[in-house]
Short mmCIF file of C-alpha atoms and ligand atoms in Angstrom, two decimals:
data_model
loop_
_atom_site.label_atom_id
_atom_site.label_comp_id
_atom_site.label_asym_id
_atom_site.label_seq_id
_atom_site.Cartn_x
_atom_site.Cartn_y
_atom_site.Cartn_z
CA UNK J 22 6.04 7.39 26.75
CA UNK J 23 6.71 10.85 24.99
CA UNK J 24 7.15 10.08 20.94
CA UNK J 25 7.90 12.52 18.11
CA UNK J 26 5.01 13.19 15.73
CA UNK J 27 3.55 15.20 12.68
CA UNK J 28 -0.32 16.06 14.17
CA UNK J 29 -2.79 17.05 12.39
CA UNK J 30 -4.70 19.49 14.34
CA UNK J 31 -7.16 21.01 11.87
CA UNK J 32 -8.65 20.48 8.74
CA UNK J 33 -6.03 22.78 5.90
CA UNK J 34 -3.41 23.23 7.94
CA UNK J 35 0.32 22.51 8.25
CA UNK J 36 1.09 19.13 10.33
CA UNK J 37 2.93 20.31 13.71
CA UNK J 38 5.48 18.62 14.73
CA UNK J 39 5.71 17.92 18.35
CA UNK J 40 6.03 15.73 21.34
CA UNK J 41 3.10 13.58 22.07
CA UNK J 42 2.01 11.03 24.40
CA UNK J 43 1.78 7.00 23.59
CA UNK J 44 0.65 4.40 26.10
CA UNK J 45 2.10 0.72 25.52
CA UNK J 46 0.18 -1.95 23.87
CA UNK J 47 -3.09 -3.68 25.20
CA UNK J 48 -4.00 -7.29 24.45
CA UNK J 49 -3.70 -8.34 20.99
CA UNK J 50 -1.76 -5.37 20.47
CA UNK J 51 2.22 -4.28 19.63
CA UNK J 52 4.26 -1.26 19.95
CA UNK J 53 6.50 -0.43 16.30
CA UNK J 54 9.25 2.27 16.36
CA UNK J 55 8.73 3.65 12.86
CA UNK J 56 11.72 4.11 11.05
CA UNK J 57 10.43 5.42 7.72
CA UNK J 58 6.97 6.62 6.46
CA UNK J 59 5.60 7.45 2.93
CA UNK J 60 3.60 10.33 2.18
CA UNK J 61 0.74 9.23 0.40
CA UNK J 62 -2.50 11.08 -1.33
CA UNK J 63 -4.97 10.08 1.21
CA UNK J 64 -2.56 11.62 3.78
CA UNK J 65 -2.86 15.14 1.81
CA UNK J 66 -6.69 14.28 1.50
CA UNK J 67 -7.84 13.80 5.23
CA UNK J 68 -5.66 17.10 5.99
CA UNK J 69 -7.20 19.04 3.27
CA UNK J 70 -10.59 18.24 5.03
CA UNK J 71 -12.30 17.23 1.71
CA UNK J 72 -12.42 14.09 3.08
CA UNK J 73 -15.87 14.19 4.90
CA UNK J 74 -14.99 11.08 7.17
CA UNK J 75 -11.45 13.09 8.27
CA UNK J 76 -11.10 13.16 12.38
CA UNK J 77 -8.90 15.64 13.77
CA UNK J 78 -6.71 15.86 15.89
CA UNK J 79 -4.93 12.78 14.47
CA UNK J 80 -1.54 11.36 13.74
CA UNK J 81 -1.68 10.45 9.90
CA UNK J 82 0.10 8.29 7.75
CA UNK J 83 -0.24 5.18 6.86
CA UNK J 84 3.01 3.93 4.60
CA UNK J 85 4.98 2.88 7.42
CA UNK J 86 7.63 0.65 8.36
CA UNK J 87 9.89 0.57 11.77
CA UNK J 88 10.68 -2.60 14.37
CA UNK J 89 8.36 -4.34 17.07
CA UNK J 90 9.58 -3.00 20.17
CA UNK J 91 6.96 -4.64 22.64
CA UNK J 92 4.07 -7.25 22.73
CA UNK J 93 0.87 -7.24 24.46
CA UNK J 94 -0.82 -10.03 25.98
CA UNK J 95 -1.62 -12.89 23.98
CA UNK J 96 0.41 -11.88 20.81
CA UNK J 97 2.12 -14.54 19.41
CA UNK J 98 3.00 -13.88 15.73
CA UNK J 99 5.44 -11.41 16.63
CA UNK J 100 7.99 -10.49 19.13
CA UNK J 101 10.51 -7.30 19.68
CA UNK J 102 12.71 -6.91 17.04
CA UNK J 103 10.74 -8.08 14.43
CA UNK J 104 10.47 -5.72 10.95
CA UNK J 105 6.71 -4.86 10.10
CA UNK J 106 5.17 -3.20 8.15
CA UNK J 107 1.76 -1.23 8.93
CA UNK J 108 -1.39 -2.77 7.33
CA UNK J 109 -4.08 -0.49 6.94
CA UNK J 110 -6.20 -3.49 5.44
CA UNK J 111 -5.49 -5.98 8.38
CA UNK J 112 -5.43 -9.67 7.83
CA UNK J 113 -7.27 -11.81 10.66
CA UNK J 114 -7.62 -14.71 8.86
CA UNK J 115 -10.79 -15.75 11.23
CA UNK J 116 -13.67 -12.97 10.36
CA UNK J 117 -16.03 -13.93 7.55
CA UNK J 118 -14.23 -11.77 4.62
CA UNK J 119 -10.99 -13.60 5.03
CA UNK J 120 -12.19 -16.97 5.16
CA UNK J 121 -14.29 -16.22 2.15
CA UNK J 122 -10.74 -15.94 0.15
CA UNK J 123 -13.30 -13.40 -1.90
CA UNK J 124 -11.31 -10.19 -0.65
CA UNK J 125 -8.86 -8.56 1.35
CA UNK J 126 -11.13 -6.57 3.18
CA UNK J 127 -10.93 -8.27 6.24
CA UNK J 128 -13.82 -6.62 8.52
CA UNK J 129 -11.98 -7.34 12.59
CA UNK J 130 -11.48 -4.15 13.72
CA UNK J 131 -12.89 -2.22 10.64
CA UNK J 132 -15.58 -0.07 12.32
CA UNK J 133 -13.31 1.08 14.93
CA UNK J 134 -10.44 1.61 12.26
CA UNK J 135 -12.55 3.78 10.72
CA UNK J 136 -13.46 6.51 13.80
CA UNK J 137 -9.77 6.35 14.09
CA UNK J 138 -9.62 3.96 17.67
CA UNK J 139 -7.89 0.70 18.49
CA UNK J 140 -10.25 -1.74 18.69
CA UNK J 141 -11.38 -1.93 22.61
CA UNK J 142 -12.65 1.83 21.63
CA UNK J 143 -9.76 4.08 22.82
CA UNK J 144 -6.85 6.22 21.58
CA UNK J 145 -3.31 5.30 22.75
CA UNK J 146 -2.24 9.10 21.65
CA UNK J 147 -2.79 11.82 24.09
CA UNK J 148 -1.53 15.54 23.34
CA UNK J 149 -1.89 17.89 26.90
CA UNK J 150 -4.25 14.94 28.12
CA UNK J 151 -6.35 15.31 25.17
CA UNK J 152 -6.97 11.91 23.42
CA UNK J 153 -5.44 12.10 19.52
CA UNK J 154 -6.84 9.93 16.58
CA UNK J 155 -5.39 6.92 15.18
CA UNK J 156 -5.42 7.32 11.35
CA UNK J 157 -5.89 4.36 9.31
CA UNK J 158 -5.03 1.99 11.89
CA UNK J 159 -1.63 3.39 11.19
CA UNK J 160 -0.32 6.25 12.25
CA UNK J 161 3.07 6.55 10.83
CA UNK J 162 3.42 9.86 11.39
CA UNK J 163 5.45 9.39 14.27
CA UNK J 164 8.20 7.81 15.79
CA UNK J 165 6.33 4.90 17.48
CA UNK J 166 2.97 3.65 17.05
CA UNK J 167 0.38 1.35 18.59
CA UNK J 168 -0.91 -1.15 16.13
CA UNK J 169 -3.30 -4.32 15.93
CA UNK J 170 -1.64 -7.48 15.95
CA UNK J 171 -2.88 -8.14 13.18
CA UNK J 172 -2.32 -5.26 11.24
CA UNK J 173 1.48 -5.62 11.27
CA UNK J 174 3.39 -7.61 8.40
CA UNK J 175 6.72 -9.33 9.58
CA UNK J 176 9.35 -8.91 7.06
CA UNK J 177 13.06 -9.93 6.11
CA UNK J 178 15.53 -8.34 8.49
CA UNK J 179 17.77 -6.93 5.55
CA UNK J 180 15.31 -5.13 3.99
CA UNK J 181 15.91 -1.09 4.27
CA UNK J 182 13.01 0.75 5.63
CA UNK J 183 13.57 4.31 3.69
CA UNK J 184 12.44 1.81 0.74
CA UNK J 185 10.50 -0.88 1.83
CA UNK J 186 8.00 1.62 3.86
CA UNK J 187 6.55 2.03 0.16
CA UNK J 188 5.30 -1.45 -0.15
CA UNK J 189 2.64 -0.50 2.73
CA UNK J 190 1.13 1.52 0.32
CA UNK J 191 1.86 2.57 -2.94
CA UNK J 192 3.49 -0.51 -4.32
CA UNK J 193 1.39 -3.23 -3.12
CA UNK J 194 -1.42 -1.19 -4.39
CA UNK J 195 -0.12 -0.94 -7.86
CA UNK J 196 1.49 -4.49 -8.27
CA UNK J 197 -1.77 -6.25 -6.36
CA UNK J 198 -4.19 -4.87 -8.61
CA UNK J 199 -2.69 -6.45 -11.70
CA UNK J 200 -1.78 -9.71 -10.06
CA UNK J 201 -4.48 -10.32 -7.31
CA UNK J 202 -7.39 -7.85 -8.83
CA UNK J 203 -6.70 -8.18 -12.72
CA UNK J 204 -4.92 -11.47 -12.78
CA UNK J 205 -3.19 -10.21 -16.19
CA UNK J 206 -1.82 -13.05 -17.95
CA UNK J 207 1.54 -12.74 -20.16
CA UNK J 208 0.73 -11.50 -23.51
CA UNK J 209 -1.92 -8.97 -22.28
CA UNK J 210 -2.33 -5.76 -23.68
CA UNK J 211 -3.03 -2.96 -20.83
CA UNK J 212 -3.80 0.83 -20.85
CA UNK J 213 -2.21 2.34 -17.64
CA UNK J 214 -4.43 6.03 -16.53
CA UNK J 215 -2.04 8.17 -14.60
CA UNK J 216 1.57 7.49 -14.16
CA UNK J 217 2.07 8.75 -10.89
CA UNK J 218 3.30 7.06 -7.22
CA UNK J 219 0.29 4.40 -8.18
CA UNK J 220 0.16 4.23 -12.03
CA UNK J 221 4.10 3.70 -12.00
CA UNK J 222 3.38 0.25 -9.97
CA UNK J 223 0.72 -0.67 -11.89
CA UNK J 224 3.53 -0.73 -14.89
CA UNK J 225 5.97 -2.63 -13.04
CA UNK J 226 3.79 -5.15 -12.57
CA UNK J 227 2.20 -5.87 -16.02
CA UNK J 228 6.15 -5.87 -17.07
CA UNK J 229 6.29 -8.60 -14.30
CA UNK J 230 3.77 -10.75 -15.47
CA UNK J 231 4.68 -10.40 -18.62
CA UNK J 232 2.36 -8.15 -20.52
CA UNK J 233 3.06 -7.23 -24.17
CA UNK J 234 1.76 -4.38 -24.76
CA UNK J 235 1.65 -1.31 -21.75
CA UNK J 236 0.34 2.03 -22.94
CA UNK J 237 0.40 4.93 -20.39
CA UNK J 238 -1.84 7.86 -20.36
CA UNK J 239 -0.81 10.52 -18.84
CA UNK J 240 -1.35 14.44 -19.65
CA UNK J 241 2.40 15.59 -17.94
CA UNK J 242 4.85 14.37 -20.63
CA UNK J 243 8.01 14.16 -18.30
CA UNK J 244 5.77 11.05 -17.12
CA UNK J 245 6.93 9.21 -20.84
CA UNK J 246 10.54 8.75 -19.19
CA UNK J 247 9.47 7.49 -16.15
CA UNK J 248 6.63 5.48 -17.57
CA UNK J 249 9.36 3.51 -20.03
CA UNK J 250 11.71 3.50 -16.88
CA UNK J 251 9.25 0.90 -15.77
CA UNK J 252 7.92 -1.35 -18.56
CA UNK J 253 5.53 1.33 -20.49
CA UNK J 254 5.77 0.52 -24.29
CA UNK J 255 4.03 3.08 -25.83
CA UNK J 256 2.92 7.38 -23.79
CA UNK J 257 -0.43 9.07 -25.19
CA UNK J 258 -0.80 12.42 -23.91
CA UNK J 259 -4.56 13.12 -24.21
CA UNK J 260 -3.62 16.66 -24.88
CA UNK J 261 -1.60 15.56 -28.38
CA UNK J 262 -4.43 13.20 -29.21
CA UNK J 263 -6.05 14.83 -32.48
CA UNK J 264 -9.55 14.13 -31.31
CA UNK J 265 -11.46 12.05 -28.69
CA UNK J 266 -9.15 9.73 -26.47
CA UNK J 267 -10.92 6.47 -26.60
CA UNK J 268 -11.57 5.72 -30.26
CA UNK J 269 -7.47 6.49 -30.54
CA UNK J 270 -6.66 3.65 -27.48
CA UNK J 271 -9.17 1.60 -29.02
CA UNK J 272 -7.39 1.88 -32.79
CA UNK J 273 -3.86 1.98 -31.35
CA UNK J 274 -4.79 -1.60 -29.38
CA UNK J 275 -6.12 -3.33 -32.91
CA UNK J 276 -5.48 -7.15 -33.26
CA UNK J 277 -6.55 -10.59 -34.44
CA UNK J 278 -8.62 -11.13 -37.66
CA UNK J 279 -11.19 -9.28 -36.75
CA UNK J 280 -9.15 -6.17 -36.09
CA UNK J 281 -11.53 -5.10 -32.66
CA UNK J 282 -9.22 -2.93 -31.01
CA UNK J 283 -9.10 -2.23 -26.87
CA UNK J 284 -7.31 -3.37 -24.39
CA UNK J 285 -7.67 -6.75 -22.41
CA UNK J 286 -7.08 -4.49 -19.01
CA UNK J 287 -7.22 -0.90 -17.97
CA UNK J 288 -6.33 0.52 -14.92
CA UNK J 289 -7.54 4.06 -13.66
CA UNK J 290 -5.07 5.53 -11.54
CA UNK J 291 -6.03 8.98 -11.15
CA UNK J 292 -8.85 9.33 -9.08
CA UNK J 293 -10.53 11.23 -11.80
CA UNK J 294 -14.68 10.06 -12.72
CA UNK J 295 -13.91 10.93 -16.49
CA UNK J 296 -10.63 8.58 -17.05
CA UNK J 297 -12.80 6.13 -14.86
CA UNK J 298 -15.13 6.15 -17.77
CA UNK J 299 -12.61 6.33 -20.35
CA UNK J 300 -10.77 3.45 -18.89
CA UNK J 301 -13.96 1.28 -18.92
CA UNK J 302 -14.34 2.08 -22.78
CA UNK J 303 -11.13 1.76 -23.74
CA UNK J 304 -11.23 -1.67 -22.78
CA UNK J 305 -11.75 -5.18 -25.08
CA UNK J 306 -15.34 -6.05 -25.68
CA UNK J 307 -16.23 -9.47 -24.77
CA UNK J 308 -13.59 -10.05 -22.13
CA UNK J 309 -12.03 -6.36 -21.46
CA UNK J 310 -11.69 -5.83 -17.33
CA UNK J 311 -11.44 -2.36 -16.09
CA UNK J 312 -9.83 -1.39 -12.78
CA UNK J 313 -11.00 1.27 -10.88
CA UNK J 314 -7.92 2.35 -7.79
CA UNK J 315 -8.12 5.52 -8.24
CA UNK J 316 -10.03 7.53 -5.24
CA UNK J 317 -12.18 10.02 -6.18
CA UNK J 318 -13.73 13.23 -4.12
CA UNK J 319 -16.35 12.12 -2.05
CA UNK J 320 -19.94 12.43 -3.58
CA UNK J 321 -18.18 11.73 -7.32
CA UNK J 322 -20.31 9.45 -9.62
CA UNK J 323 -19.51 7.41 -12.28
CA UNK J 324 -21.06 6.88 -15.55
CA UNK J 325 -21.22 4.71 -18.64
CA UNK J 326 -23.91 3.17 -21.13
CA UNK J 327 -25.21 -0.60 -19.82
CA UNK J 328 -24.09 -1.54 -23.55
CA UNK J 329 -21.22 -0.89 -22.65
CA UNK J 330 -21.16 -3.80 -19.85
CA UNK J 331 -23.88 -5.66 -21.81
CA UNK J 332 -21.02 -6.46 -24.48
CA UNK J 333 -18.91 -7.83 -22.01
CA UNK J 334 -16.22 -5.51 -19.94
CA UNK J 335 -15.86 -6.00 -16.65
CA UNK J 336 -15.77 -2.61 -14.08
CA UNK J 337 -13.80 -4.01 -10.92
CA UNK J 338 -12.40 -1.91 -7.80
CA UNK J 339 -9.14 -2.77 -6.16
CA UNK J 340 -8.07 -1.25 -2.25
CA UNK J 341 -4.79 -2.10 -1.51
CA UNK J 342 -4.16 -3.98 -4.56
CA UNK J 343 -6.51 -6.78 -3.13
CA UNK J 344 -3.42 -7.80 -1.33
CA UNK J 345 -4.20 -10.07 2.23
CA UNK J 346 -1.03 -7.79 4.31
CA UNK J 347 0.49 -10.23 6.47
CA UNK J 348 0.56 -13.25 3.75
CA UNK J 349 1.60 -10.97 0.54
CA UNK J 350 3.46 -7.97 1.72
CA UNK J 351 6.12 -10.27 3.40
CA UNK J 352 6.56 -11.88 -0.70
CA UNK J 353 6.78 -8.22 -1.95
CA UNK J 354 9.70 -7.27 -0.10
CA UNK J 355 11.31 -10.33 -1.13
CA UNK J 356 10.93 -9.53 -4.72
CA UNK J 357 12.18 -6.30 -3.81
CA UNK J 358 15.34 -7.82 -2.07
CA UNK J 359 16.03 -10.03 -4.99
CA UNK J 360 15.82 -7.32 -7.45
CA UNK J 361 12.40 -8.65 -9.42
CA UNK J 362 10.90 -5.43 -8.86
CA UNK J 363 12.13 -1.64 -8.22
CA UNK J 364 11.37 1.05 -5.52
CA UNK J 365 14.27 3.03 -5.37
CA UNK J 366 13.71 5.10 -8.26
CA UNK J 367 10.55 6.19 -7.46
CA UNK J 368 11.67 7.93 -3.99
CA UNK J 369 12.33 11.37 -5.35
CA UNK J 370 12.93 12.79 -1.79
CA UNK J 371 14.14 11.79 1.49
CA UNK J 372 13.21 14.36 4.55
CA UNK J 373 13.80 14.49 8.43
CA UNK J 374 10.58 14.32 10.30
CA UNK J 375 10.81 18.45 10.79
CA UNK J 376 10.31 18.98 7.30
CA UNK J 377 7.32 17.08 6.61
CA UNK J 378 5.17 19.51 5.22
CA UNK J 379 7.65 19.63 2.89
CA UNK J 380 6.40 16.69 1.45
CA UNK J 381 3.20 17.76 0.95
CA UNK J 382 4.17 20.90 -0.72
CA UNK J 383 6.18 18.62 -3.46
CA UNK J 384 3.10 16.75 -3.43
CA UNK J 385 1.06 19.64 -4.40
CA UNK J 386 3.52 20.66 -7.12
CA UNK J 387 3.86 17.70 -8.96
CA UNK J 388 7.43 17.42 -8.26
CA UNK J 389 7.81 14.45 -6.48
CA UNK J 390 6.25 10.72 -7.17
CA UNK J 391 7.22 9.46 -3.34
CA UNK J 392 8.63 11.70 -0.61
CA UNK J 393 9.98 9.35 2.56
CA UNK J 394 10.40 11.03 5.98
CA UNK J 395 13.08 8.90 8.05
CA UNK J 396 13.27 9.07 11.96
P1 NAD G 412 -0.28 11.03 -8.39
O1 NAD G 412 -0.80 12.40 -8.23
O2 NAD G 412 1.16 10.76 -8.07
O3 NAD G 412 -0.52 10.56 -9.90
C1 NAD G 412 -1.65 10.86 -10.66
C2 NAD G 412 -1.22 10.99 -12.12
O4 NAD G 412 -2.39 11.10 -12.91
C3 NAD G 412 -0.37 12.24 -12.41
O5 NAD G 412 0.80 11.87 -13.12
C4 NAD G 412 -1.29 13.11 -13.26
O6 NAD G 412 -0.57 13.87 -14.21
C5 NAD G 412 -2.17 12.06 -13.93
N1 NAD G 412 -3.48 12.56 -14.36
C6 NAD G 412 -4.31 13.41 -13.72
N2 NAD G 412 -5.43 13.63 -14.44
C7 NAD G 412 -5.32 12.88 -15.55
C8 NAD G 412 -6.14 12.69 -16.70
N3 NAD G 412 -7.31 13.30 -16.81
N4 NAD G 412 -5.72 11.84 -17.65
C9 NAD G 412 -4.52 11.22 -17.54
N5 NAD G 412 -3.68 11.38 -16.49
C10 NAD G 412 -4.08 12.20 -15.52
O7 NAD G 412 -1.21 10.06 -7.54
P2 NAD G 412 -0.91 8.57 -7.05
O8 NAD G 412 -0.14 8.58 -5.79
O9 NAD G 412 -0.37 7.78 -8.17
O10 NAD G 412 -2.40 8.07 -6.68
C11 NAD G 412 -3.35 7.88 -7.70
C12 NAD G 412 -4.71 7.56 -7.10
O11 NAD G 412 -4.68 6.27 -6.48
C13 NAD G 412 -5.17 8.52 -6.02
O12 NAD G 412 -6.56 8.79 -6.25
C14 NAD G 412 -4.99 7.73 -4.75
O13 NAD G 412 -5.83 8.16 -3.71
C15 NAD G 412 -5.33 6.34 -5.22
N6 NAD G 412 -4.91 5.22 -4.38
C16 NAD G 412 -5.78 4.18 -4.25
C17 NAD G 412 -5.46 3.06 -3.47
C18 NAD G 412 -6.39 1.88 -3.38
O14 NAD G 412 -6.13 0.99 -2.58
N7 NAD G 412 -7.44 1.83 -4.18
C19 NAD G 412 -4.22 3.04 -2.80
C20 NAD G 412 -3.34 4.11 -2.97
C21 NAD G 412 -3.70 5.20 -3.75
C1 022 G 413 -4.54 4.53 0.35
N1 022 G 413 -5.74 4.74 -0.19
C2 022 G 413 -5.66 5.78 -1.02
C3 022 G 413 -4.38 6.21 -0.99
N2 022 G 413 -3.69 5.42 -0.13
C4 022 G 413 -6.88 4.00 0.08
C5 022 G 413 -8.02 4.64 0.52
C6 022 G 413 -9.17 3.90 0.77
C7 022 G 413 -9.17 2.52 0.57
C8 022 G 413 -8.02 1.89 0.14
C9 022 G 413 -6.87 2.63 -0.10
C10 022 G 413 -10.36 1.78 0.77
C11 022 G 413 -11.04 1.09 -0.20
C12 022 G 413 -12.15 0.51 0.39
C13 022 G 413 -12.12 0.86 1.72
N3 022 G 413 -11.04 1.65 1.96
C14 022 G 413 -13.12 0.41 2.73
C15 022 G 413 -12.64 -0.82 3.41
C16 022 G 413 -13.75 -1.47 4.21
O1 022 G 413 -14.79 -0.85 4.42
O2 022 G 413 -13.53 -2.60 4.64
C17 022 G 413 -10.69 2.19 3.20
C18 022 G 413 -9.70 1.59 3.98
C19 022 G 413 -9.35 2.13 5.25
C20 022 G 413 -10.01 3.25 5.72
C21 022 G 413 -10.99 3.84 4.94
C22 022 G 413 -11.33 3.32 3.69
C23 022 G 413 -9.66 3.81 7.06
O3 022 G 413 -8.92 3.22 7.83
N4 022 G 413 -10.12 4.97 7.45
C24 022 G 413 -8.95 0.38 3.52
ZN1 ZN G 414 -1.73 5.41 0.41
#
């Protein structure tokens, strides 16, 4: 069938939006009209060609979320009409990973995932006869996709896709790391690193559990508004700090008798090997857990004295929030439906498919924390 899509045909260029061809879904497989996508960081990074694993051409995106319109053979945990959500961390519940209830990063189809096939080995997209990447097992760069059975999440019917698309990425990212990754407890103190389209999350869901107190670090100060739009209790700007950042978190986070400042959790959220460091540091000794979510450029290190693990904090990664897709995605759009948590806010701009690159260009500029493109 002929679908509208964004491609990505080299490595720093504009996406080109055009028709492309889609074949219907294999065994195992389903076929989602994509109502509304997200454009995310990783997006921008595969496009920019830093990212050294990037396959072009592709269809990108990966923050999707649209209606089953066909089944393969052998699907049975959805049907047409069903809402989804893309996963790009499927959920098999049958490979070693998930039964290990260890992680979220279930392993089924991950090799092919990766060099941007479905999982028998081929492409469903075609441009001119030419075979087009998958991206992320996603793909929600266009107006139907071809995804896994088990990378789809079926959610509530009333939910509106121009919002909910953000829970495929961003939010469940930001929300799982402190309930599934962190497991912050209510009373917690926690330093949030970068209050962007991630860091934002990460503050809506300390305020959810119940944290006490939510400093935000961020070196743009219009993010102070949004941070306290979202549960932050106290900005540092580590421009304004009067010498070196960490020794000022750890005095600003002083309690208890012994008057040991730091925070019980940190979360980096900027990508950056520096704040990664800085996050570590700034956290409790004894107990202190650090959470790394941020991506950085490929090649990037990170560093930090063994004392400083020796006494006790914790360095921990999170992808996707450590969120399983098809059992907790479904329960975050429900907590979006009943108003426990907020999306709507953070949707600065809404664009047609044609304008795209749009997106990125906010993106670039700072100017946006989530641009959705509806179909
Ligand atoms: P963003 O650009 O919207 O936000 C980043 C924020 O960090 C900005 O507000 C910026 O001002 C701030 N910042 C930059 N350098 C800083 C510094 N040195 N100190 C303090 N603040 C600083 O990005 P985002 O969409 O929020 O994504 C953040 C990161 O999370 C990216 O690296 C992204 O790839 C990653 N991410 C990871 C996962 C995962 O599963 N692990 C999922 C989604 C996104
Ligand atoms: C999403 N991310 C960043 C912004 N939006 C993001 C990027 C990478 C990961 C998670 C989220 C990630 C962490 C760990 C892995 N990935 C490896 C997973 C594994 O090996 O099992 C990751 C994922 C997907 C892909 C690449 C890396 C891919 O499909 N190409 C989850
Ligand atoms: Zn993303």
């Amino acid at each position: 069938m002929d679908v509208k899509a964004a491609v990505a045909f080299e490595a720093g260029k504009p996406l080109t939006v055009t028709t492309v061809q889609l074949e219907g879904p294999r065994a195992g497989e389903v076929l989602v009209e994509i109502k509304a996508t997200g454009i995310c960081h990783t997006d921008e990074f595969t496009l920019s060609g830093a990212d050294p694993e990037g396959l072009f051409p592709a269809i990108l995106g990966h923050e999707g979320a649209g209606i089953v319109r066909e089944v393969g053979a052998g699907v049975t945990s959805v049907r047409p009409g069903d809402h989804v959500i893309p996963l790009y961390t499927p959920e098999c519940r049958q490979c070693p990973s998930c039964l290990s209830r260890k992680t979220n990063l279930c392993t089924a189809i991950r090799a092919t995932q990766g060099q941007g096939l479905m999982p028998d080995g081929s492409s469903r997209f075609s441009c001119e006869g030419k075979p087009i990447h998958h991206y992320m097992g996603c793909s929600t760069f266009a107006n139907f996709t071809v995804l896994p059975e088990i990378a789809v999440a079926k959610i509530r019917e009333d939910a509106p896709f121009d919002k909910v698309c953000y829970i495929g990425c961003g939010v469940t990212t930001g929300i799982g790391a402190v309930i599934n990754t962190a497991k912050v407890e209510p009373g917690a103190t926690a330093i949030v690193f970068g209050l962007g389209g991630i860091g934002l999350n990460v503050l809506q869901g300390l305020r959810l559990v119940g944290a006490d107190m939510i400093i935000g670090v961020d070196l743009n100060n219009d993010k102070k508004a949004w941070g306290e739009r979202f549960g932050m209790t106290h900005f540092v700007n580590p421009k304004e700090v009067g010498g070196d950042l960490v020794p000022y978190l750890v005095n600003l986070t002083k309690r208890g008798a012994d008057q040991i400042g730091g925070a019980d959790y940190t979360f980096d959220c900027t990508g950056n090997v520096t704040v990664m460091r800085q996050a570590l540091e700034a956290c409790h000794r004894g107990w202190g857990v650090s959470v790394v979510i941020g991506v950085a450029a490929a090649g990037a290190e990170i560093q930090t004295r063994p004392f400083q693990l020796v006494t006790g904090r914790v360095w921990k990664g999170s992808a996707f929030g450590g969120a399983r897709g098809r059992t907790d995605v479904p329960r975050i759009v429900d907590w979006y439906m009943q108003g426990k948590i907020e999306i709507d806010p953070m949707i600065t701009h809404t664009l047609p498919l044609a304008e795209i690159n749009r997106g990125f260009d906010l993106m670039h500029a700072g100017q946006s924390i989530r641009s959705v493109v509806v179909y």
